mmCIF file of C-alpha atoms and ligand atoms in Angstrom:
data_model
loop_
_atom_site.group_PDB
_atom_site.id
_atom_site.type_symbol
_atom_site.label_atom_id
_atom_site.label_comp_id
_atom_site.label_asym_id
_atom_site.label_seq_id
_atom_site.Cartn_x
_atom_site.Cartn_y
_atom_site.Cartn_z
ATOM 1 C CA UNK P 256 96.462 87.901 77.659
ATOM 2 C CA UNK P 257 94.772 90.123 80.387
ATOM 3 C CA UNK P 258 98.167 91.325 81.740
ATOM 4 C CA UNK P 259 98.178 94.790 83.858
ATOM 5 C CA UNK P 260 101.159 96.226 84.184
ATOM 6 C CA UNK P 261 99.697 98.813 86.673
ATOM 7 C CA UNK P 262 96.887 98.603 88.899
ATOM 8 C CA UNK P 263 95.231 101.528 90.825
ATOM 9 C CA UNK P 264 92.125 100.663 92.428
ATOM 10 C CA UNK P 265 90.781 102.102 95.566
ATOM 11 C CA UNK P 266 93.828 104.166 96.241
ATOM 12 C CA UNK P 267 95.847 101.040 96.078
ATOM 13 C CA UNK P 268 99.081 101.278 93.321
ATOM 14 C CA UNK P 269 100.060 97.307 92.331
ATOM 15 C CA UNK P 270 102.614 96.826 89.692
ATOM 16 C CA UNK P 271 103.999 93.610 87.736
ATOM 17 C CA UNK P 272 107.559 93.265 89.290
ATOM 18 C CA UNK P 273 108.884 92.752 85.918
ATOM 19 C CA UNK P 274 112.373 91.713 87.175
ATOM 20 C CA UNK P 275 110.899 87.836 88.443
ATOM 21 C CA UNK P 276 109.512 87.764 84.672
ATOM 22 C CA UNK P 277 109.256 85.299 82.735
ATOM 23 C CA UNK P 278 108.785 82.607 85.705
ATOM 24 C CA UNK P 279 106.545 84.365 87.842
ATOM 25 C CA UNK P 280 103.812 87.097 87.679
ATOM 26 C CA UNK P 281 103.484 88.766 91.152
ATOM 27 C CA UNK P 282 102.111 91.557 91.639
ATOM 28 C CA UNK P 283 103.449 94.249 94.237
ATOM 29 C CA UNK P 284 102.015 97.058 96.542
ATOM 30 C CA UNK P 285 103.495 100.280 96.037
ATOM 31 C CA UNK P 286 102.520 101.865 98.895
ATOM 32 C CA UNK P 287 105.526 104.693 99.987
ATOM 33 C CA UNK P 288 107.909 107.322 98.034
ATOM 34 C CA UNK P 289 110.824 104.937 98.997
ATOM 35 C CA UNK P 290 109.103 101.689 97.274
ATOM 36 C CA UNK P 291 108.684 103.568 94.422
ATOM 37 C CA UNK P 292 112.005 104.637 93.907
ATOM 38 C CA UNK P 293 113.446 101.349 94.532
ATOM 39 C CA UNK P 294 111.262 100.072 91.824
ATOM 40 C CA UNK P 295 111.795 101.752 89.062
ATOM 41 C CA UNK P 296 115.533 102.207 89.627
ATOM 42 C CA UNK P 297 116.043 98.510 89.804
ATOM 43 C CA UNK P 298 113.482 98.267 86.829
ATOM 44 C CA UNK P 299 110.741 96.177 88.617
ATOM 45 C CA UNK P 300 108.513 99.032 86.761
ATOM 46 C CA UNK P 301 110.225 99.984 83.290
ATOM 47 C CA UNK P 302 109.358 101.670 80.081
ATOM 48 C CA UNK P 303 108.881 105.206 79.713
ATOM 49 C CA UNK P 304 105.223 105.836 79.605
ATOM 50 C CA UNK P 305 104.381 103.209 82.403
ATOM 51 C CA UNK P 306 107.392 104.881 84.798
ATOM 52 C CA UNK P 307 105.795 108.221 84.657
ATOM 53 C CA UNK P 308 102.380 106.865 84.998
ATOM 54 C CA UNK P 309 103.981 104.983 88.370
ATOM 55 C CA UNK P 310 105.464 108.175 89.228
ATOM 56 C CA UNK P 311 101.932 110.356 88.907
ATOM 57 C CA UNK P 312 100.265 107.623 91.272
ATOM 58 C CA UNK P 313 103.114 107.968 93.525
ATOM 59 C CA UNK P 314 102.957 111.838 93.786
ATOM 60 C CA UNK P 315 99.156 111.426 94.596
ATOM 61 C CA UNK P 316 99.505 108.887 97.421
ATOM 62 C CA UNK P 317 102.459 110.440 99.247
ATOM 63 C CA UNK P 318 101.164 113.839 99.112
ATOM 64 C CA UNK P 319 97.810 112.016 100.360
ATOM 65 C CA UNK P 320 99.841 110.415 103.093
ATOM 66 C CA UNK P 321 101.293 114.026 104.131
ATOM 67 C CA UNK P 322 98.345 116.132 103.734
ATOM 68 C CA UNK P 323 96.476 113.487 106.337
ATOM 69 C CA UNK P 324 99.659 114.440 109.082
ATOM 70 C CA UNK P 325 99.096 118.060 108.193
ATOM 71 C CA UNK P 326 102.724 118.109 106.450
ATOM 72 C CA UNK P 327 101.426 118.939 102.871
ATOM 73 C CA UNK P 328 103.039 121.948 101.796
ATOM 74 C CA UNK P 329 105.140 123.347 98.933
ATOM 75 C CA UNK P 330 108.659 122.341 100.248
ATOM 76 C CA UNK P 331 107.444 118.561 101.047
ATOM 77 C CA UNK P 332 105.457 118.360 97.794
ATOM 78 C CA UNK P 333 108.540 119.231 95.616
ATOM 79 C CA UNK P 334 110.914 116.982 97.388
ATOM 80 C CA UNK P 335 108.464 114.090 96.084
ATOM 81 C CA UNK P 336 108.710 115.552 92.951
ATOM 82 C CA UNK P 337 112.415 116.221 92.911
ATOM 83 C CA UNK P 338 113.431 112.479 94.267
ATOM 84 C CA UNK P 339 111.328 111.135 91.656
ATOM 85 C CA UNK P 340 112.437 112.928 88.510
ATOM 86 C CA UNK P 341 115.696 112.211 89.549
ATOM 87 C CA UNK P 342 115.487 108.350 89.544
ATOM 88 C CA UNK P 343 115.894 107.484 86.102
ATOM 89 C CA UNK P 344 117.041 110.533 83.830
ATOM 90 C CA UNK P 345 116.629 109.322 80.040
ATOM 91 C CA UNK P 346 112.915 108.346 79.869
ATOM 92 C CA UNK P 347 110.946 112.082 79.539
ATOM 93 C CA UNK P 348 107.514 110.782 80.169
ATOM 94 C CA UNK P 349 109.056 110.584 84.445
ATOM 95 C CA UNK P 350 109.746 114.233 83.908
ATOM 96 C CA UNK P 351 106.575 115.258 82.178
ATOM 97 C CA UNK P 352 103.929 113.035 83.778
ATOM 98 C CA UNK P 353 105.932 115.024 87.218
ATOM 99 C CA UNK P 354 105.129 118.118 86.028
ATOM 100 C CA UNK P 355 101.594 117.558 84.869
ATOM 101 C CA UNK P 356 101.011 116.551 89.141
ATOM 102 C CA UNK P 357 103.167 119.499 89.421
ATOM 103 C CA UNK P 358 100.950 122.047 87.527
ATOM 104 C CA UNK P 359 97.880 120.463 88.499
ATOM 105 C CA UNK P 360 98.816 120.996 92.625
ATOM 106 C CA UNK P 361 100.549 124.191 91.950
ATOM 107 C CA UNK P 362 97.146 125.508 90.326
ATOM 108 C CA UNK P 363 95.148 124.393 93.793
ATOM 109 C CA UNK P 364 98.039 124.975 96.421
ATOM 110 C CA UNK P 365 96.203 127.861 97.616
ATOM 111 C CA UNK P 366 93.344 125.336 99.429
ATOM 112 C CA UNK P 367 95.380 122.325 100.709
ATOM 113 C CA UNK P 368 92.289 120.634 101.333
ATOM 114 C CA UNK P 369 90.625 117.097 100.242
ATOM 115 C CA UNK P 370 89.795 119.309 96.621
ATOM 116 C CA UNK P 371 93.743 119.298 96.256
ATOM 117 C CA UNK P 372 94.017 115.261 96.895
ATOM 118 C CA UNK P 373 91.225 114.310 94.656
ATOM 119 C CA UNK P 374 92.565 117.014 91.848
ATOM 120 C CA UNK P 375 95.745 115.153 92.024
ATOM 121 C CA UNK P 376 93.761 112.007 91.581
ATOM 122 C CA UNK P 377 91.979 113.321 88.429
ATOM 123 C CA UNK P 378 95.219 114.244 87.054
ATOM 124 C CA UNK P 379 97.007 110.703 87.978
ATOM 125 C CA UNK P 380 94.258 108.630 86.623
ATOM 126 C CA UNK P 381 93.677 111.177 83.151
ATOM 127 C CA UNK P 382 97.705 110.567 82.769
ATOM 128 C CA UNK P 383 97.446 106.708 83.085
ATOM 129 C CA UNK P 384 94.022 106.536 81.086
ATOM 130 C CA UNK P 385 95.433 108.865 78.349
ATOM 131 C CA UNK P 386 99.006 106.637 77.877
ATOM 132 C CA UNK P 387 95.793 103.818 77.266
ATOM 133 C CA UNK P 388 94.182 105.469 74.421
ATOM 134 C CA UNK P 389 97.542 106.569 73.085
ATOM 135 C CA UNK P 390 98.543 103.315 72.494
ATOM 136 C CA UNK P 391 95.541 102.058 70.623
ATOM 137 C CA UNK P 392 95.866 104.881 68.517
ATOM 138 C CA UNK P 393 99.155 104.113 68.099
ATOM 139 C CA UNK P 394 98.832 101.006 67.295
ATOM 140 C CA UNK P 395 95.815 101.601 64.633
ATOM 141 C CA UNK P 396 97.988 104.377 62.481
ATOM 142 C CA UNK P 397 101.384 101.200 62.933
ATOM 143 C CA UNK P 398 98.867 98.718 61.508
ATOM 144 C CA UNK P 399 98.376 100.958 58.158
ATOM 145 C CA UNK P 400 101.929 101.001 57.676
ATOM 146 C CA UNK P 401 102.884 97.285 58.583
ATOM 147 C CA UNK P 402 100.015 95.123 56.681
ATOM 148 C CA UNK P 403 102.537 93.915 54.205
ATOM 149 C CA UNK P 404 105.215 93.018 56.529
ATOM 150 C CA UNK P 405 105.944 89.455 57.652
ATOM 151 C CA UNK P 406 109.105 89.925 59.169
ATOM 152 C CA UNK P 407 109.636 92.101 61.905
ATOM 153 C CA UNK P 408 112.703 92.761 64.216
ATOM 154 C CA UNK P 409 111.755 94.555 67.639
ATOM 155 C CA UNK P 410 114.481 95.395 70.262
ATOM 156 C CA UNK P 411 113.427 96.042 74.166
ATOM 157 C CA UNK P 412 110.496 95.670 75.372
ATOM 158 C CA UNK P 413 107.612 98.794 74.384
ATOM 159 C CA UNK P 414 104.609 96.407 74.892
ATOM 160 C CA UNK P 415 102.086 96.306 77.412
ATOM 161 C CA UNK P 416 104.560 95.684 80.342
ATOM 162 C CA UNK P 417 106.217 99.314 79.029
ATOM 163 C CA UNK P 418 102.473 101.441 79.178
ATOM 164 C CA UNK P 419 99.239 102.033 80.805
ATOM 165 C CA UNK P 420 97.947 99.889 77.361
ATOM 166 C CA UNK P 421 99.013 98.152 74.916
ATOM 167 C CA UNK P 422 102.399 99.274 73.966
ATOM 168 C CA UNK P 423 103.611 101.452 71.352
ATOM 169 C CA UNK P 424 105.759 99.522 68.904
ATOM 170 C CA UNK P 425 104.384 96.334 70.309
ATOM 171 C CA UNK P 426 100.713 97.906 69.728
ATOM 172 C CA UNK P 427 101.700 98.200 66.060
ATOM 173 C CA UNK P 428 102.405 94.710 65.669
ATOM 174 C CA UNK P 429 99.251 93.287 67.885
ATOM 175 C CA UNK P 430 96.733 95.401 65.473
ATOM 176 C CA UNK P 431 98.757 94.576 61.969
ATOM 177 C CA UNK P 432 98.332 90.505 63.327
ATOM 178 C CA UNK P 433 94.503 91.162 63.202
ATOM 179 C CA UNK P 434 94.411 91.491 59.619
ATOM 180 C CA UNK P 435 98.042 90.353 58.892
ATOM 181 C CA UNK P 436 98.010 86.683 60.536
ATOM 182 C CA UNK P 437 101.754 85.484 58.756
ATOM 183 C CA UNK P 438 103.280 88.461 60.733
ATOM 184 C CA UNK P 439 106.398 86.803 62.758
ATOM 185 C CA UNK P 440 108.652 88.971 64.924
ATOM 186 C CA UNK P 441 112.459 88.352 65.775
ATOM 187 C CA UNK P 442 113.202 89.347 69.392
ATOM 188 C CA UNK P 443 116.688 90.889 70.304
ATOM 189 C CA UNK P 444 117.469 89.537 74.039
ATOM 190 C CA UNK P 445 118.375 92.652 74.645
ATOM 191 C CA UNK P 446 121.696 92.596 77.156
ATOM 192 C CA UNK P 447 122.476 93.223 79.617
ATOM 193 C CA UNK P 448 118.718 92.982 81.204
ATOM 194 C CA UNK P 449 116.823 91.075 78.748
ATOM 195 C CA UNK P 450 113.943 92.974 78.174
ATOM 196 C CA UNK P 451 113.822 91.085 74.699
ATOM 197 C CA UNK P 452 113.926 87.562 76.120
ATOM 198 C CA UNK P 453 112.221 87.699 79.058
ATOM 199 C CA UNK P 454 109.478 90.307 78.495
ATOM 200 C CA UNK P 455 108.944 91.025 74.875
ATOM 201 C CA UNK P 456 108.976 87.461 73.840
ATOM 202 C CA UNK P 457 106.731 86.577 76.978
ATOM 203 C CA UNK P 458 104.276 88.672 75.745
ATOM 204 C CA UNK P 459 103.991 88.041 72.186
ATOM 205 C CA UNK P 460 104.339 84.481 73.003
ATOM 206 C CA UNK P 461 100.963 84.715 75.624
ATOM 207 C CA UNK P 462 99.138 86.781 72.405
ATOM 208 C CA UNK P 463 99.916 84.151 70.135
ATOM 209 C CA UNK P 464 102.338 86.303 67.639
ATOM 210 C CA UNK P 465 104.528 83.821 66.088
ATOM 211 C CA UNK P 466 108.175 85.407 67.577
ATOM 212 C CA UNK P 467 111.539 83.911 67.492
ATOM 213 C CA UNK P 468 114.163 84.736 69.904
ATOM 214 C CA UNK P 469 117.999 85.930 69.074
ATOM 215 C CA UNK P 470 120.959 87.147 70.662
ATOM 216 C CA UNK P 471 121.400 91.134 69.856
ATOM 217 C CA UNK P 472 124.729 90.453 67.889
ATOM 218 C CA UNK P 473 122.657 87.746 65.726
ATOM 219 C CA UNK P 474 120.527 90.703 63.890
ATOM 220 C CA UNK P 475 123.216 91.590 61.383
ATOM 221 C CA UNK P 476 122.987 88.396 59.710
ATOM 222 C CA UNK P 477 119.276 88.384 59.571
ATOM 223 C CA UNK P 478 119.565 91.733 57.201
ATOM 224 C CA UNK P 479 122.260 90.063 55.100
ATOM 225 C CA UNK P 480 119.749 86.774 54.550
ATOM 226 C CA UNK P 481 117.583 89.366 53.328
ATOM 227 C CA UNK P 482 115.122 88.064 56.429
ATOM 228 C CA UNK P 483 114.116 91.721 57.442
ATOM 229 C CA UNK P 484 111.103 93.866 56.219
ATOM 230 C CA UNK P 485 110.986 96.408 58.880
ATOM 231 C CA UNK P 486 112.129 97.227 62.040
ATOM 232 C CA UNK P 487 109.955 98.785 65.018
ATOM 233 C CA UNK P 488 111.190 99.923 68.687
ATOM 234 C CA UNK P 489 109.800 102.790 71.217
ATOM 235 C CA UNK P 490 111.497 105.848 72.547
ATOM 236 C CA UNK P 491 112.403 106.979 75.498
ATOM 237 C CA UNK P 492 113.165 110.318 74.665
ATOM 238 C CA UNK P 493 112.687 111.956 71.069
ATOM 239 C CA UNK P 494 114.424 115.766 70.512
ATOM 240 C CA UNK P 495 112.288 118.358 68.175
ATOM 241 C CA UNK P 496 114.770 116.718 65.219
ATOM 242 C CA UNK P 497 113.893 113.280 65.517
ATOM 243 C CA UNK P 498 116.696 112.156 67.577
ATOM 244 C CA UNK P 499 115.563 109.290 69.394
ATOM 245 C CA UNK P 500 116.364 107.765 72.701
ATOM 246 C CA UNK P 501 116.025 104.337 73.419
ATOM 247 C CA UNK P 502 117.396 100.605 74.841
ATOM 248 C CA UNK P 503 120.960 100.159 74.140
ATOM 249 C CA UNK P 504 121.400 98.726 70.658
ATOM 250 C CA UNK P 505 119.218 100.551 68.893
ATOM 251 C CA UNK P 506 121.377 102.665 67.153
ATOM 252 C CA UNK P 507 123.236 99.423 65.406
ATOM 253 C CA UNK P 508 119.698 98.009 64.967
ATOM 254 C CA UNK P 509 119.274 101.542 62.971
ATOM 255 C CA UNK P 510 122.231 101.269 61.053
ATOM 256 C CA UNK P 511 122.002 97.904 59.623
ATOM 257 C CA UNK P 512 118.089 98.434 58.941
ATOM 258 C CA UNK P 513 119.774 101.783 56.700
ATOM 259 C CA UNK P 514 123.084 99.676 55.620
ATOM 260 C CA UNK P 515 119.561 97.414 54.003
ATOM 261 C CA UNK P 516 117.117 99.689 53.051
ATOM 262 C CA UNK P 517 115.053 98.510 55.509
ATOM 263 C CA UNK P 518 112.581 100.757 57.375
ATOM 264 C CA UNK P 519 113.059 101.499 60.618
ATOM 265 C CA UNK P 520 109.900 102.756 62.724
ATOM 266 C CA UNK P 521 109.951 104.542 65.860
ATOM 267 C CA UNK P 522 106.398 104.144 67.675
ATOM 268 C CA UNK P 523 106.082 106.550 71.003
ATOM 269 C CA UNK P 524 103.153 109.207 72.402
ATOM 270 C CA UNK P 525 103.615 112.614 72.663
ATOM 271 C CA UNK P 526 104.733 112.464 75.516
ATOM 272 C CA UNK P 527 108.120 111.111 74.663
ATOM 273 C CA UNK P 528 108.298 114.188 73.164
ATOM 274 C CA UNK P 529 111.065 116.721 74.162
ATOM 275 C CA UNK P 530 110.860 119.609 72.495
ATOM 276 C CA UNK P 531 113.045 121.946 74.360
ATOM 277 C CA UNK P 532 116.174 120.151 73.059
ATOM 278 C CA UNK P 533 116.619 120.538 69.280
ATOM 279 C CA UNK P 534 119.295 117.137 69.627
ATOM 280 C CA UNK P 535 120.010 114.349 70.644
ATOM 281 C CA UNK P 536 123.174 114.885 71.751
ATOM 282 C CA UNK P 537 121.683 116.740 75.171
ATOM 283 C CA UNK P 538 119.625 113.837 76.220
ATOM 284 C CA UNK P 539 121.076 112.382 79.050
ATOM 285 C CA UNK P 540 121.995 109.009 79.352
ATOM 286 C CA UNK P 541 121.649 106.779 81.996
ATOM 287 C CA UNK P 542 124.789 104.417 83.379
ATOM 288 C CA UNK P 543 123.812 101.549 85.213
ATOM 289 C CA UNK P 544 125.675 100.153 87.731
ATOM 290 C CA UNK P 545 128.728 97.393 86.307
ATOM 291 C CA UNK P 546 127.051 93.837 88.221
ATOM 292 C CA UNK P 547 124.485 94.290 85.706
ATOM 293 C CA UNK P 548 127.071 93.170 82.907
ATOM 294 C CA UNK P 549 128.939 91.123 85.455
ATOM 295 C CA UNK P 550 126.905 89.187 86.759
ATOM 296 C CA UNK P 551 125.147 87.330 83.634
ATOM 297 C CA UNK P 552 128.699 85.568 83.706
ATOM 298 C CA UNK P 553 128.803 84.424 87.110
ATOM 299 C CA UNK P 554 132.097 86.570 87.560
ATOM 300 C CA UNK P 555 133.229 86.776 90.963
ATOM 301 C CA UNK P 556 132.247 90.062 92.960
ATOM 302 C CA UNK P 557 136.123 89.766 93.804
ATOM 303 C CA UNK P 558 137.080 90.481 90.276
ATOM 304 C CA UNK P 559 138.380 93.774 89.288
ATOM 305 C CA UNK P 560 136.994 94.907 85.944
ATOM 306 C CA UNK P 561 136.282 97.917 84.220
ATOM 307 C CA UNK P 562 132.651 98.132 82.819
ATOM 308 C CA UNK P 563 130.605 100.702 80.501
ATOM 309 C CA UNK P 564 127.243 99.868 80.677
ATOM 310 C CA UNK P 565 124.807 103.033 79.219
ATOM 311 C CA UNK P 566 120.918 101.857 79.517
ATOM 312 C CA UNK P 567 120.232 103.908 76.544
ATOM 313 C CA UNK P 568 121.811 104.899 72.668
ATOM 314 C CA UNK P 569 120.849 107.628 70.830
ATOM 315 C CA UNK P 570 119.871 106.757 67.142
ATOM 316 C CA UNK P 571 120.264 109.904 64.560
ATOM 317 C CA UNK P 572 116.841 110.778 62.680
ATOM 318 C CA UNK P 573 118.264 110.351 59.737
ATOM 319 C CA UNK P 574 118.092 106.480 60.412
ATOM 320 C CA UNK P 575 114.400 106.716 61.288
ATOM 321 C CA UNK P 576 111.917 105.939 58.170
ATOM 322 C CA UNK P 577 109.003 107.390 60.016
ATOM 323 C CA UNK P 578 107.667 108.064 64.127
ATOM 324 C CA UNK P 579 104.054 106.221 64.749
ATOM 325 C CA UNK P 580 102.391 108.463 67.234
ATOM 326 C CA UNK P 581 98.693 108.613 68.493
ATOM 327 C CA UNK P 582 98.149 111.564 66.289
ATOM 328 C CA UNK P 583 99.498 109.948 63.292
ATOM 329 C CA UNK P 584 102.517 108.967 60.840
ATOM 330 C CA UNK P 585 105.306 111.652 61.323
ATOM 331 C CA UNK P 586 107.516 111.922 57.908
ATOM 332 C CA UNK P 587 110.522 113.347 57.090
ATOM 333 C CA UNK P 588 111.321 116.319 57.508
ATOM 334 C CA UNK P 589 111.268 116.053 61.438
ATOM 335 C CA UNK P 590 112.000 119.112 62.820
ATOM 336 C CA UNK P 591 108.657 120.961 60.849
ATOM 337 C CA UNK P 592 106.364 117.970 60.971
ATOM 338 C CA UNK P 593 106.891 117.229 64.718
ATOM 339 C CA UNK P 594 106.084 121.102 65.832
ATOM 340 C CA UNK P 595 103.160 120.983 63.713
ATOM 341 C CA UNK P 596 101.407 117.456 65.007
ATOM 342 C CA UNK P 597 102.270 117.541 68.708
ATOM 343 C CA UNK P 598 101.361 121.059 69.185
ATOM 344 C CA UNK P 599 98.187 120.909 66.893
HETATM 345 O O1 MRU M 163 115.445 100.333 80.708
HETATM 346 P P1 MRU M 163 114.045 100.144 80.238
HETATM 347 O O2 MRU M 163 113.599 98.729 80.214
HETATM 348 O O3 MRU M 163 113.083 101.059 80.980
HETATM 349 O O4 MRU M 163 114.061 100.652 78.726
HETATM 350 C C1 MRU M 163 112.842 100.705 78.029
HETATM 351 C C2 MRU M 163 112.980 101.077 76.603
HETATM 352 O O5 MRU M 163 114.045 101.411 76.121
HETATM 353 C C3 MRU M 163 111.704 101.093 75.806
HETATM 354 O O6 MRU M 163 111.948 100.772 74.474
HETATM 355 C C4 MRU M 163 111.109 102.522 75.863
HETATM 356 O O7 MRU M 163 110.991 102.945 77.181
HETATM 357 C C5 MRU M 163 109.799 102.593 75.196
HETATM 358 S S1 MRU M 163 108.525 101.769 76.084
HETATM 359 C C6 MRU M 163 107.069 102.069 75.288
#
């Protein structure tokens, strides 16, 4: 499948809007701040490497857009910067692929000048280009550590509609197929957006993996039937322990892969990576807004209900067998071996 789940070509941004997905592919422009926003808020761009690469094209273009009205300047660059951090708070690839534009216009603000615009460029494309190469590296370490594994439970979506590539724990299982053709994976829906059913099994399904779909609660009784040999998701965030942030229901996913003694794999690039929080406890979560649960159900907007609907769970290292990254297999214990391979 030649899917692209982000387009930049002549100084034109397109994204898949993932939310019409599975039933139509469209493509959109994203051609303002304000489009932007919109579309990774309401998730028509999702997944925490391909949001910040969405973001670093969007810095580019609107500080293009300002620096042609000769309203480029510090205040008006970090307002992009600020508005955009600040629309989804869990994922840290949003933050860091903001400060990489950040850094990189910060160390030419002293010439606001076509140099500055095509720096920012550089940087955007090297971010998106980068997240590429991550992920078949990712994917090529996964595949030494899966080629033995039939059955596979995934939960989200961290596939090519997630990245600038392939995926990350999606990458994993499109290498180990190569070699490994009786490799079959069970997809969690995913509630309340579906990721699972409508995206992950989408694209497994257009790559020819063999994939069967089930509702999230369904998983438990596929450890018990012994139908499990490992278990592989993404991150959204992971803390200098191992801590990992990711889709709501991971954690369970994590604790009946350990009730099992099945592995669980985390597969994310460094940049996932936050190192300045030693826990997971301090990554924030995101809420989303109560229709989301409300709506699957047809429930009237009338209705008065109360809702708790987090986007995100944080799943304790010590569920987590090993992290896939494009640097290699990160082991036990975290807190040494991640210092040591994301700042070698
Ligand atoms: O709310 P979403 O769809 O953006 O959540 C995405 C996930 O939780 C993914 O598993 C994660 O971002 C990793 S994507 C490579």
């Amino acid at each position: 499948m030649n899917l692209k789940t982000i387009e930049y070509t002549n100084g034109t941004l397109r994204i898949i809007d993932q939310t019409l997905l599975p039933n139509r592919l469209k493509l959109i422009t994203i051609d303002s701040l304000n489009k932007s926003i919109e579309a990774i808020k309401m998730l028509r761009v999702r997944g925490a490497p391909a949001i910040g690469i969405v973001a670093a094209y969007t810095i580019l273009l609107e500080s293009k857009k300002l620096f042609l009205k000769q309203k480029l300047n510090n205040r008006s660059f970090n307002q992009i910067c600020d508005k955009l951090r600040a629309s989804r708070p869990t994922a840290v690839n949003l933050a860091w692929a903001v400060k990489k534009l950040s850094d990189c216009y910060y160390e030419n603000s002293n010439l606001i000048n076509h140099m500055l615009i095509k720096n920012l460029e550089k940087c955007a494309i090297s971010i998106h280009q980068n997240d590429e190469q991550s992920c078949s590296a990712i994917g090529h370490y996964g595949a030494q550590l899966f080629k033995n594994y039939k059955n596979i439970i995934t939960h989200c979506n961290a596939g090519i509609l997630a990245t600038g590539g392939n995926g990350t724990a999606l990458s994993v299982i499109y290498e180990t197929a190569k070699q490994n053709q009786d490799i079959h994976v069970y997809v969690d829906e995913t509630r309340p957006l579906g990721q699972g059913a409508r995206l992950t099994y989408y694209e497994l399904n257009n790559n020819n993996i063999a994939c069967t779909l089930l509702t999230d609660n369904s998983a438990g009784s596929l450890f018990t039937a012994g139908k499990i040999d490992a278990v592989i998701v993404g991150a959204d965030r992971i803390a200098a322990n191992g801590d990992t942030a990711n889709k709501i229901g991971t954690f369970p996913l994590a604790v009946l892969a350990y009730a099992h003694d099945i592995p669980f794999y985390v597969a994310a690039p460094a940049s996932s990576f936050d190192l300045s929080i030693n826990s997971g406890k301090l990554i924030p979560i995101e809420m989303r807004p109560e229709k989301e649960v409300l709506s699957f159900w047809g429930i009237s907007k009338n209705a008065k209900y109360n809702v708790y609907n987090p986007a995100f769970d944080i799943t304790d290292s010590k569920y987590i067998t090993a992290i896939i990254t494009e640097y290699g297999i990160l082991e036990k214990p975290f807190n040494k071996n991640i210092t040591k391979l994301i700042h070698s």
